[in-house]
Short mmCIF file of C-alpha atoms in Angstrom, two decimals:
data_model
loop_
_atom_site.label_atom_id
_atom_site.label_comp_id
_atom_site.label_asym_id
_atom_site.label_seq_id
_atom_site.Cartn_x
_atom_site.Cartn_y
_atom_site.Cartn_z
CA MET N 87 -75.35 -0.44 87.66
CA LYS N 88 -71.92 -0.66 88.11
CA ASN N 89 -71.90 -3.61 85.22
CA ILE N 90 -73.89 -1.27 83.22
CA VAL N 91 -72.16 1.91 83.43
CA ARG N 92 -68.24 -0.30 83.35
CA ARG N 93 -69.70 -2.15 80.04
CA MET N 94 -70.64 1.94 78.63
CA HIS N 95 -66.57 3.06 78.98
CA VAL N 96 -65.24 -0.18 77.14
CA LEU N 97 -68.11 0.44 74.89
CA PHE N 98 -67.21 3.98 74.50
CA PHE N 99 -63.12 3.32 74.76
CA ILE N 100 -63.52 0.47 71.64
CA SER N 101 -65.31 3.12 69.22
CA SER N 102 -62.66 5.25 69.94
CA ALA N 103 -59.43 3.48 69.43
CA PHE N 104 -61.81 2.08 65.92
CA LEU N 105 -62.48 6.29 64.56
CA LEU N 106 -58.89 6.89 65.84
CA PHE N 107 -56.42 4.52 64.70
CA GLY N 108 -58.30 1.56 62.45
CA CYS N 109 -61.98 3.09 61.21
CA ALA N 110 -59.87 5.85 58.60
CA GLU N 111 -62.72 5.35 56.17
CA LEU N 112 -65.89 5.61 58.64
CA PHE N 113 -63.76 8.88 60.12
CA ASP N 114 -63.79 10.41 56.98
CA CYS N 115 -66.97 9.77 55.90
CA VAL N 116 -68.09 11.67 59.29
CA ALA N 117 -68.00 14.53 57.07
CA SER N 118 -68.49 12.77 53.68
CA ALA N 119 -68.82 14.47 50.17
CA ARG N 120 -72.21 12.89 47.96
CA PRO N 121 -74.20 14.18 45.37
CA ASP N 122 -76.98 17.21 46.27
CA ILE N 123 -79.81 18.37 43.87
CA HIS N 124 -80.68 21.66 44.49
CA SER N 125 -84.67 21.78 45.43
CA LYS N 126 -86.72 24.09 42.71
CA ASN N 127 -90.09 25.08 41.67
CA LEU N 128 -89.63 25.51 38.32
CA ASN N 129 -91.32 27.83 35.98
CA ILE N 130 -94.66 27.21 34.95
CA GLY N 131 -95.05 27.02 31.07
CA THR N 132 -97.54 27.97 28.45
CA PHE N 133 -98.95 25.26 25.74
CA GLY N 134 -97.42 25.37 22.15
CA THR N 135 -94.50 27.84 24.03
CA SER N 136 -91.54 27.08 24.35
CA TYR N 137 -90.54 26.33 27.57
CA ASN N 138 -86.99 27.03 29.10
CA ASP N 139 -85.64 26.57 32.97
CA PHE N 140 -82.82 24.30 34.96
CA ILE N 141 -82.08 22.96 38.23
CA ASP N 142 -78.29 22.68 39.45
CA SER N 143 -76.50 20.00 41.62
CA ASP N 144 -73.24 19.98 43.22
CA ILE N 145 -71.60 18.09 45.89
CA THR N 146 -72.13 18.87 49.58
CA ASN N 147 -68.49 19.02 51.69
CA GLU N 148 -66.62 19.26 48.25
CA THR N 149 -64.38 22.31 46.93
CA ASN N 150 -63.76 21.02 43.86
CA ASP N 151 -67.33 19.83 43.21
CA ASN N 152 -66.51 21.37 39.50
CA ALA N 153 -63.99 18.32 38.66
CA TYR N 154 -66.48 15.62 38.82
CA ASP N 155 -69.04 13.92 36.34
CA TYR N 156 -72.45 14.53 36.96
CA PHE N 157 -74.98 12.30 34.54
CA TYR N 158 -78.65 13.11 35.13
CA ALA N 159 -81.65 10.73 34.60
CA VAL N 160 -85.01 11.13 34.50
CA SER N 161 -88.07 8.84 34.82
CA GLY N 162 -91.87 9.56 35.60
CA ASN N 163 -94.60 11.85 33.70
CA PHE N 164 -92.51 14.21 32.02
CA PRO N 165 -94.51 16.77 30.15
CA PRO N 166 -95.06 15.79 26.20
CA GLY N 167 -93.21 17.46 23.39
CA MET N 168 -90.09 18.86 26.03
CA THR N 169 -86.40 17.77 26.01
CA TYR N 170 -84.09 17.96 28.75
CA ASN N 171 -80.35 18.02 28.46
CA GLU N 172 -76.79 18.09 30.95
CA GLN N 173 -74.18 20.57 31.08
CA GLY N 174 -71.85 20.29 33.73
CA ARG N 175 -73.90 20.68 37.44
CA LYS N 176 -76.92 22.01 35.07
CA LEU N 177 -80.03 19.98 34.08
CA PHE N 178 -81.53 21.57 31.70
CA PHE N 179 -85.19 21.58 30.46
CA ASN N 180 -86.86 23.03 27.11
CA GLY N 181 -89.31 22.72 24.20
CA TYR N 182 -92.66 23.72 23.09
CA PRO N 183 -95.29 21.42 25.54
CA THR N 184 -97.56 19.85 23.58
CA GLN N 185 -100.26 19.40 26.38
CA THR N 186 -100.79 20.66 29.31
CA GLY N 187 -101.49 19.43 32.86
CA SER N 188 -99.16 19.06 36.45
CA PHE N 189 -96.78 16.68 35.19
CA THR N 190 -94.32 15.02 38.23
CA PHE N 191 -90.77 13.40 37.39
CA LYS N 192 -87.75 12.61 39.39
CA VAL N 193 -84.82 13.27 38.57
CA ARG N 194 -81.67 11.02 39.42
CA LEU N 195 -77.90 12.39 39.46
CA THR N 196 -74.98 10.30 39.72
CA VAL N 197 -71.86 11.58 40.02
CA ASP N 198 -67.94 10.07 39.14
CA PRO N 199 -64.96 11.41 40.93
CA PRO N 200 -62.30 13.38 39.70
CA TYR N 201 -59.23 11.83 37.85
CA TYR N 202 -55.74 13.12 38.85
CA TYR N 203 -52.44 12.59 37.48
CA ASP N 204 -49.63 11.74 39.64
CA GLN N 205 -45.35 10.84 38.28
CA ASN N 206 -45.72 7.84 40.52
CA GLN N 207 -48.58 6.13 40.57
CA GLY N 208 -50.16 7.73 37.14
CA PHE N 209 -54.15 8.33 36.36
CA TYR N 210 -56.08 7.75 39.23
CA GLU N 211 -59.43 8.48 40.69
CA ASP N 212 -60.29 10.34 44.13
CA GLY N 213 -62.74 7.92 45.29
CA ASN N 214 -62.13 8.33 49.19
CA ARG N 215 -64.66 11.49 49.75
CA ILE N 216 -68.00 9.63 48.28
CA CYS N 217 -68.09 7.06 51.15
CA PHE N 218 -70.37 3.94 51.26
CA GLY N 219 -71.36 3.94 47.33
CA ASN N 220 -73.10 7.23 48.53
CA ASP N 221 -72.88 8.40 44.31
CA THR N 222 -76.40 9.10 43.49
CA THR N 223 -79.14 10.49 44.55
CA THR N 224 -82.81 11.45 43.48
CA LYS N 225 -85.50 14.77 43.98
CA GLU N 226 -88.41 14.79 42.39
CA PHE N 227 -90.13 17.84 40.45
CA THR N 228 -93.05 19.72 39.69
CA ILE N 229 -93.23 21.31 36.42
CA VAL N 230 -97.43 22.59 35.35
CA ILE N 231 -98.14 23.50 31.81
CA GLN N 232 -101.46 25.85 31.43
#
């Protein structure tokens, strides 16, 4: 029993030392910035009638999320006759649906961190807040066309 307690103390000490002195990136990533697509029930559309709706996204734990570049991709069963276009943090869905039904599709968001200018460094990318390549997220949505 003493061995187990002693090993736990040693493990705790080593882990604490890494967090405080040797693993700054890991420590920074505890509250890391990451993309988030907001959940939303999309509007119900009508066959042959103009459809308009949108979803929006942000970067969690980031006050400067408007400075990031947002790139969306849509895959799956998207309603025929409709299109999508991105504008900043929003992805708009619009068009004239040409088929009725329930259409489920995935939205993938990838973000690029902002660039800043420093007289000593020139332009540089501030990617330190997005840790371990966590710059992409995917969420599923459904549009019903009646």
